[in-house]
Structures are given as structure tokens and as C-alpha cells.
PDB file of C-alpha atoms in Angstrom:
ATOM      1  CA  UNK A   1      20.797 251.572 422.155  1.00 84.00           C
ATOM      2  CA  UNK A   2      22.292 254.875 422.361  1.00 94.00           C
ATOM      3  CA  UNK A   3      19.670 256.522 419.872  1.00 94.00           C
ATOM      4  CA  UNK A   4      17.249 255.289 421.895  1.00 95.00           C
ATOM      5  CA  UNK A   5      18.683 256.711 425.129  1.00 96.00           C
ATOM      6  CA  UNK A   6      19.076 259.678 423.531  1.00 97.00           C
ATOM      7  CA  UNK A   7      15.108 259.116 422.180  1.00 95.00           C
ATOM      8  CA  UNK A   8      14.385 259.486 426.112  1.00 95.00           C
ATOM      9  CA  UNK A   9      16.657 261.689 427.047  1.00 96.00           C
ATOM     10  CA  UNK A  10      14.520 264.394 424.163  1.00 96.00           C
ATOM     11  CA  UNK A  11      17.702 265.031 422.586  1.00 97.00           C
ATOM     12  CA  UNK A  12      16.512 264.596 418.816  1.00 97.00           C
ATOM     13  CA  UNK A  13      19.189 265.497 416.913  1.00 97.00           C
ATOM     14  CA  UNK A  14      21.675 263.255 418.458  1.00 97.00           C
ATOM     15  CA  UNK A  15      18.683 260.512 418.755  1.00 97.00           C
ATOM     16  CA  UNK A  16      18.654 260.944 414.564  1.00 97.00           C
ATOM     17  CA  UNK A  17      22.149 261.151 414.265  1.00 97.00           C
ATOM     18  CA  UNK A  18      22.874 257.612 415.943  1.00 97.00           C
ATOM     19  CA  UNK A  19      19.355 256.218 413.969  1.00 97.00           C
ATOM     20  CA  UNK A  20      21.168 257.739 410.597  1.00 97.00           C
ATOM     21  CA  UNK A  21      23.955 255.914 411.242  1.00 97.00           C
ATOM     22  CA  UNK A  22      22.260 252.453 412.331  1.00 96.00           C
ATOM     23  CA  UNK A  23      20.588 252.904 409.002  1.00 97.00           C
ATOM     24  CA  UNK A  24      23.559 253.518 406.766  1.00 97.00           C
ATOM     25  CA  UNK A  25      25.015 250.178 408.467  1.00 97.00           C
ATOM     26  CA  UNK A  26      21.902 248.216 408.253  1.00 97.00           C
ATOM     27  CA  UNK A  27      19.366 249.190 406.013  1.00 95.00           C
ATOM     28  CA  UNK A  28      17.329 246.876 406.809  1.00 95.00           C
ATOM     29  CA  UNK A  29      16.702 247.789 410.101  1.00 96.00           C
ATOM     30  CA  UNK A  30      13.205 248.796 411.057  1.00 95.00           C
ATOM     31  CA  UNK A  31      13.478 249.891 414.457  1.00 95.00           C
ATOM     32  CA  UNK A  32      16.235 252.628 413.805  1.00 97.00           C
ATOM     33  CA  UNK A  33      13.190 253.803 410.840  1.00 97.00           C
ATOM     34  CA  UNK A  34      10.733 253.820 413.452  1.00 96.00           C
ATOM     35  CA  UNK A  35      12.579 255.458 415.990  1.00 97.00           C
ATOM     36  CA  UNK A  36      14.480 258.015 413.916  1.00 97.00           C
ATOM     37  CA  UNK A  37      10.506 258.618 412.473  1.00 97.00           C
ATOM     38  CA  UNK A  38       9.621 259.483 416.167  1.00 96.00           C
ATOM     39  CA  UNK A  39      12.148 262.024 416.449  1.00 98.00           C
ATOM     40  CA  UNK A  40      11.508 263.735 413.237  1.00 98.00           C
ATOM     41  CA  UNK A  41       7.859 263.978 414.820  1.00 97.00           C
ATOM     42  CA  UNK A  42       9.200 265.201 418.069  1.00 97.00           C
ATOM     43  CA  UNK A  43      11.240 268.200 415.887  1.00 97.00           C
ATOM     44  CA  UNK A  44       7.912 268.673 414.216  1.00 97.00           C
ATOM     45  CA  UNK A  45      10.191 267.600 410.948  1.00 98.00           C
ATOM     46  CA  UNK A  46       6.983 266.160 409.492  1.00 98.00           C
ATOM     47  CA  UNK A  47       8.206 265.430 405.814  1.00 98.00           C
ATOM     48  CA  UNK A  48      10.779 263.368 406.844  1.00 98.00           C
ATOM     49  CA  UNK A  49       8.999 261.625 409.578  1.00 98.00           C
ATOM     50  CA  UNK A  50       6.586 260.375 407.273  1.00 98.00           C
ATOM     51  CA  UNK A  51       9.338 259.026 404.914  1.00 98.00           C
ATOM     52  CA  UNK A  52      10.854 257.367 407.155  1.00 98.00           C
ATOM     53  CA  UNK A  53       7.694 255.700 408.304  1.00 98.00           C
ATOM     54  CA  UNK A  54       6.746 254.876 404.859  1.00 98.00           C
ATOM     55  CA  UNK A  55       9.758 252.648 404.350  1.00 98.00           C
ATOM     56  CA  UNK A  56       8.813 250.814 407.553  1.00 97.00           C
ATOM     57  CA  UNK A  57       5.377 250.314 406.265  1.00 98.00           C
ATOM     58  CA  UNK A  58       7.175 248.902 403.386  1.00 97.00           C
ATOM     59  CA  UNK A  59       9.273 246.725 405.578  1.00 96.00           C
ATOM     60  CA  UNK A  60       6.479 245.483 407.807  1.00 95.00           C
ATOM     61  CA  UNK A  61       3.032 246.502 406.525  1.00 97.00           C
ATOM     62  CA  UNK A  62       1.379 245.004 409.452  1.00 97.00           C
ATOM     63  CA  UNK A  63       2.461 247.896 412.126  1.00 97.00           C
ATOM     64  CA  UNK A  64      -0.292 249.542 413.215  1.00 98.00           C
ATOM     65  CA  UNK A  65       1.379 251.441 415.204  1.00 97.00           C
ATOM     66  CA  UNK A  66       4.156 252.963 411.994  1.00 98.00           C
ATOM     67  CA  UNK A  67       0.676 253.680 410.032  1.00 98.00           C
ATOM     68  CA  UNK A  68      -0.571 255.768 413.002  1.00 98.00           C
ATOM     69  CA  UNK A  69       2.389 257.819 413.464  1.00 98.00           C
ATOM     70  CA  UNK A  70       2.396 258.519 409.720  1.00 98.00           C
ATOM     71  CA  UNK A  71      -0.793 259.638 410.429  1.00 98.00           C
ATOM     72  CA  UNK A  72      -0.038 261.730 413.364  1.00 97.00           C
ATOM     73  CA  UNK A  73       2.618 263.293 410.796  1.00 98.00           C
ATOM     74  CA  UNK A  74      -0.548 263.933 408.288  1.00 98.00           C
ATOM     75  CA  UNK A  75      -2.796 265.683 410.824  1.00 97.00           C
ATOM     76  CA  UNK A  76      -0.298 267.800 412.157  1.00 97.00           C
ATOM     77  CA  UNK A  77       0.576 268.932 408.116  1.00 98.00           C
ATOM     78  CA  UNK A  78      -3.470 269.328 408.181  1.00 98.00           C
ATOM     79  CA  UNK A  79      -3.175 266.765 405.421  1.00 98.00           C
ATOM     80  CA  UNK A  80      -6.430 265.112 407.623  1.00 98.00           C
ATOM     81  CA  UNK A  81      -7.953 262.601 403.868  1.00 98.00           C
ATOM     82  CA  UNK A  82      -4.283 261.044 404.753  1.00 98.00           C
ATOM     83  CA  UNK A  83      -4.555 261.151 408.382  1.00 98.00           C
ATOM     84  CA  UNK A  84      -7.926 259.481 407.520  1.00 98.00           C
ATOM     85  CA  UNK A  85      -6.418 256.650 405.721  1.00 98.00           C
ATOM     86  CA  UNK A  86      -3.349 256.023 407.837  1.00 98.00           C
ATOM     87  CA  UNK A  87      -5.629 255.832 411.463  1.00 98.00           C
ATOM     88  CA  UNK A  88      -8.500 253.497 409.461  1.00 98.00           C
ATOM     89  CA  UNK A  89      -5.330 251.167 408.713  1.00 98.00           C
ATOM     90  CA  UNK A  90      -4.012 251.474 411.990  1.00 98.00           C
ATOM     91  CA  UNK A  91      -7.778 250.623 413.158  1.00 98.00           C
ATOM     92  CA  UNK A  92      -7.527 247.734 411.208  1.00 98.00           C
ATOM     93  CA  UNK A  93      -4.621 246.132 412.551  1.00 98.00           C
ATOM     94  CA  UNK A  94      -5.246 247.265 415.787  1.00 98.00           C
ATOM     95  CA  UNK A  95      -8.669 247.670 416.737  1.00 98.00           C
ATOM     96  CA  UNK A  96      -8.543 247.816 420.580  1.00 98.00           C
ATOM     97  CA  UNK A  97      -6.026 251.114 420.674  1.00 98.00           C
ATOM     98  CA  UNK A  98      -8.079 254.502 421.680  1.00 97.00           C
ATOM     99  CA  UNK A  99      -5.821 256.608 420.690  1.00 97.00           C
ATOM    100  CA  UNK A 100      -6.060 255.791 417.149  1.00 98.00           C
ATOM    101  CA  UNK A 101      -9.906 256.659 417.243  1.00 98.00           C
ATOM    102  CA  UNK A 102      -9.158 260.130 418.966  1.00 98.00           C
ATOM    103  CA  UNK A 103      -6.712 260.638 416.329  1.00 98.00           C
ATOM    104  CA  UNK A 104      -8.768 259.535 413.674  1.00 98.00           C
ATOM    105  CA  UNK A 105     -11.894 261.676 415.481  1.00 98.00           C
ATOM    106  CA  UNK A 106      -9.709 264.782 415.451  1.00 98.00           C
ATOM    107  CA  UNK A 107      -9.067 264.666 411.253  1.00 98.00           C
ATOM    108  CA  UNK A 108     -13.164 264.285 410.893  1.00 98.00           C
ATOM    109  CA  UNK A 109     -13.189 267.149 413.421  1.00 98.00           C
ATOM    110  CA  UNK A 110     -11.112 269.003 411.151  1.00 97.00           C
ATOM    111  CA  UNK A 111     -12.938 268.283 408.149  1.00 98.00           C
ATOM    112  CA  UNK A 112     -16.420 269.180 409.527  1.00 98.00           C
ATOM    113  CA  UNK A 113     -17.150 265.421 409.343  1.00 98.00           C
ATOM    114  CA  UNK A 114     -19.177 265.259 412.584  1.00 98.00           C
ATOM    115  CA  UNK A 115     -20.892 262.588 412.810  1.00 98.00           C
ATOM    116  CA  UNK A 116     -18.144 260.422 411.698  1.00 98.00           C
ATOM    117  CA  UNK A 117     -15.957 262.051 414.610  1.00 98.00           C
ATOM    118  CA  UNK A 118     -18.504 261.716 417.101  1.00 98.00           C
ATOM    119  CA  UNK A 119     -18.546 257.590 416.345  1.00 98.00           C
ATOM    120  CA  UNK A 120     -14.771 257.678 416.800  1.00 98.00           C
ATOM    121  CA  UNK A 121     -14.586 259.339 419.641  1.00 98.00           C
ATOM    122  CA  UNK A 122     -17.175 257.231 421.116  1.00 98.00           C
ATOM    123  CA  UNK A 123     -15.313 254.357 420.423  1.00 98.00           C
ATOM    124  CA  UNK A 124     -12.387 255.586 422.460  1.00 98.00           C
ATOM    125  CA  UNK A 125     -14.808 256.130 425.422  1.00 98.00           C
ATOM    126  CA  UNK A 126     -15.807 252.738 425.060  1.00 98.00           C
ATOM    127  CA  UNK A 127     -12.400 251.595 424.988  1.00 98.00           C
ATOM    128  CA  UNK A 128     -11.211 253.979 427.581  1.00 97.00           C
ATOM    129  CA  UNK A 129     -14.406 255.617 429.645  1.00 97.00           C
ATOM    130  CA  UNK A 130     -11.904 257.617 431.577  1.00 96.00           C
ATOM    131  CA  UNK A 131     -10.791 259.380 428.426  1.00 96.00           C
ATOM    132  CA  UNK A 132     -11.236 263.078 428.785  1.00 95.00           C
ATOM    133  CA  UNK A 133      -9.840 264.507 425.497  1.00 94.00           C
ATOM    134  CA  UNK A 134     -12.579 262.495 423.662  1.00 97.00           C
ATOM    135  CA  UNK A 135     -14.962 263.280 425.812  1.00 97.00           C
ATOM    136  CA  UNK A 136     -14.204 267.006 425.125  1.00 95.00           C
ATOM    137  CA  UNK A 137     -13.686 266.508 421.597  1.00 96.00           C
ATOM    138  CA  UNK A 138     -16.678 264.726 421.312  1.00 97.00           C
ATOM    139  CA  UNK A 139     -18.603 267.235 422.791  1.00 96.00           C
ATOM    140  CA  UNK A 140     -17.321 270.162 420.673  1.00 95.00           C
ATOM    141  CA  UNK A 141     -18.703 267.921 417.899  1.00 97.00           C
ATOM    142  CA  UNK A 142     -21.287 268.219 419.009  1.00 97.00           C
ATOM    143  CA  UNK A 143     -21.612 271.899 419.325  1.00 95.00           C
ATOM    144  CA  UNK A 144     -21.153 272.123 415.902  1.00 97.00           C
ATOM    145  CA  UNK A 145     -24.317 269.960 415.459  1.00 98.00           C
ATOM    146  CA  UNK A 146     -26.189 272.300 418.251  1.00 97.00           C
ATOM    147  CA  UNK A 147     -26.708 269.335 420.332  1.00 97.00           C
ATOM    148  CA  UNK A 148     -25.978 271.572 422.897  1.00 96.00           C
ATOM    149  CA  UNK A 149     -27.331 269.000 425.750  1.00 97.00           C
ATOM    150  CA  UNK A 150     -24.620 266.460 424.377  1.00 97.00           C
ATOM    151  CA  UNK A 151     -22.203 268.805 424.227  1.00 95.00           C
ATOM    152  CA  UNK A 152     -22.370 270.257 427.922  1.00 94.00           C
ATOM    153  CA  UNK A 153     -23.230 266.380 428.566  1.00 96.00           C
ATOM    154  CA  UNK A 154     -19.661 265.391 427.293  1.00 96.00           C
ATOM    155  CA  UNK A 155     -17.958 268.577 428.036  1.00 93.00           C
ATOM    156  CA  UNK A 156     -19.074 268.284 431.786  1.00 94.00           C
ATOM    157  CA  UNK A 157     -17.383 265.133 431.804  1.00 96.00           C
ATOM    158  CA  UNK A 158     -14.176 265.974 430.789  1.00 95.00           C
ATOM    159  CA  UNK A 159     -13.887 268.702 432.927  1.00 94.00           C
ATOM    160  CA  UNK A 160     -14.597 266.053 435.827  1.00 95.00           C
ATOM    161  CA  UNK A 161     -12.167 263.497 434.521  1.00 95.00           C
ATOM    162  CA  UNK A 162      -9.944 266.831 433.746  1.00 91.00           C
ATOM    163  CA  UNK A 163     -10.470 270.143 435.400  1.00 89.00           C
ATOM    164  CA  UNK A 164      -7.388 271.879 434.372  1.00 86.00           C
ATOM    165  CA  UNK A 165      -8.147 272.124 430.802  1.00 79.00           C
ATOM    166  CA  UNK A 166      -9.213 275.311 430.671  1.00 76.00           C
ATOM    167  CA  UNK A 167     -10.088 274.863 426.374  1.00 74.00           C
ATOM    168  CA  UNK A 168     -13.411 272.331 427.707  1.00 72.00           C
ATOM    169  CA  UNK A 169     -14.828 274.821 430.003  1.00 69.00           C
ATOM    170  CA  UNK A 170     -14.471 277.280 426.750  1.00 68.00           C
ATOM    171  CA  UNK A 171     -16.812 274.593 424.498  1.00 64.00           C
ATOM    172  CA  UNK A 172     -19.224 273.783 427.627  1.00 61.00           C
TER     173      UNK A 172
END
């Protein structure tokens, strides 16, 4: 419980320190995996959050939510095939979660896969309609198609559901 507090409380290293140790007593212990993975991905300690969410995979490969912060981990070592293949399993499991299509969206994006980001971002909107950072994604995908009337379409629409980001009114 204290790891977790900690978790909360954005203090990492004493967050990993008390997950460590729940670990070293119980290694068997999933949660203190997935939480310890968190704040590995919170220090931006990438390698090591994706190890530790690769043994909870191991322990329970039905957690959609362990294969999307792996994934999370990928995109942000621009490792976006892997990011690819974590969010599709997370997508999988757990169909109904937006945030797994942005994320997913975001490694196409990356990877001048277009058209394949524009369908997940869609998806989130369809999920969520009130979504603004796939509208905005979606529309700079489509900028890079020159769909230029989708793109202010979609960019316009983020900037309604969220007219402090300053980066949409860049791509509109």
C-alpha cells in the first residue's frame, strides 16, 4: 500500500523502492510488476518498464491494459512495429478502450502509415466523440494525405473541444 501511495504521491523512486521490495518477498506478485512498471514509465526508465511489464504479461497474458503500457514504453523508445503489436493486443482484449486506438494511431502516425492511423483514430472518436487529441491527430493525418478539407474539418474540432492547444491551430 505504501508503493502505491507513494505511486500518487509522484514520488517514483520510493514508489520502486517499496514495489522492489514487494517483489523480492513475493515474486509472484503482479500488481507490485505493474505498478513498479508505471513508475519506471513515469521516470521515462523505458527499458525497465517494459521488463517489468513483460513478466506480468507472462503472469497474466490477458491484461490489456500491461500490453498497452508496454506499448506506451515502445512508442516513447520510437520502437512504433512494437508499439504496433502491443496496442493491437491490447485492442484485442479490450476493444472498447480509446486510448489504446490513439495510441495505436500515433505509432502509424509515426510510421507514415496514414490511412491505418486515420481508422484508429476514428475509432476513438467513435468511442469517445469528445476526444480532441484524435481529432487533431487525425486531422494532421490527414494533412499528410492533402485532404486539407478533412484536416481543417478535424482540426477545427479539436480546437472547439480544446482551444488551448496551441500545436492544432499550427496543423489547421
Amino acid at each position: 500500500n505504501r508503493g502505491y501511495a507513494y505511486l500518487k504521491l509522484s514520488e517514483y523512486k520510493s514508489a520502486i523502492t517499496d514495489f522492489s521490495t514487494a517483489i523480492k518477498l513475493d515474486p509472484n506478485n503482479a500488481l507490485a510488476y505493474a505498478n513498479r512498471g508505471s513508475a519506471y514509465l513515469a521516470l521515462e526508465k523505458y527499458e525497465s518498464a517494459i521488463s517489468d511489464y513483460s513478466v506480468l504479461i507472462k503472469m497474466d497474458p490477458n491484461n490489456a491494459l500491461a500490453y498497452a503500457n508496454r506499448g506506451h514504453a515502445y512508442l516513447d523508445l520510437e520502437q512504433y512495429k512494437s508499439a504496433i503489436t502491443d496496442f493491437s493486443t491490447a485492442i484485442k482484449l479490450d476493444p472498447n478502450d480509446k486510448d489504446y486506438y490513439v495510441n495505436r494511431g500515433l505509432a502509424y502516425l509515426m510510421l507514415s502509415k496514414y490511412k491505418s492511423a486515420i481508422t484508429d483514430f476514428s475509432t476513438a472518436i467513435k468511442l469517445d466523440p469528445n476526444n480532441a487529441l484524435a481529432y487533431a491527430n487525425r486531422g494532421y493525418a490527414y494533412l499528410c494525405l492533402k485532404q486539407y478539407k478533412s484536416a481543417i474539418t478535424d482540426t477545427s474540432m479539436a480546437i472547439k473541444l480544446d482551444p488551448n492547444n496551441a500545436l492544432v491551430y499550427n496543423n489547421r
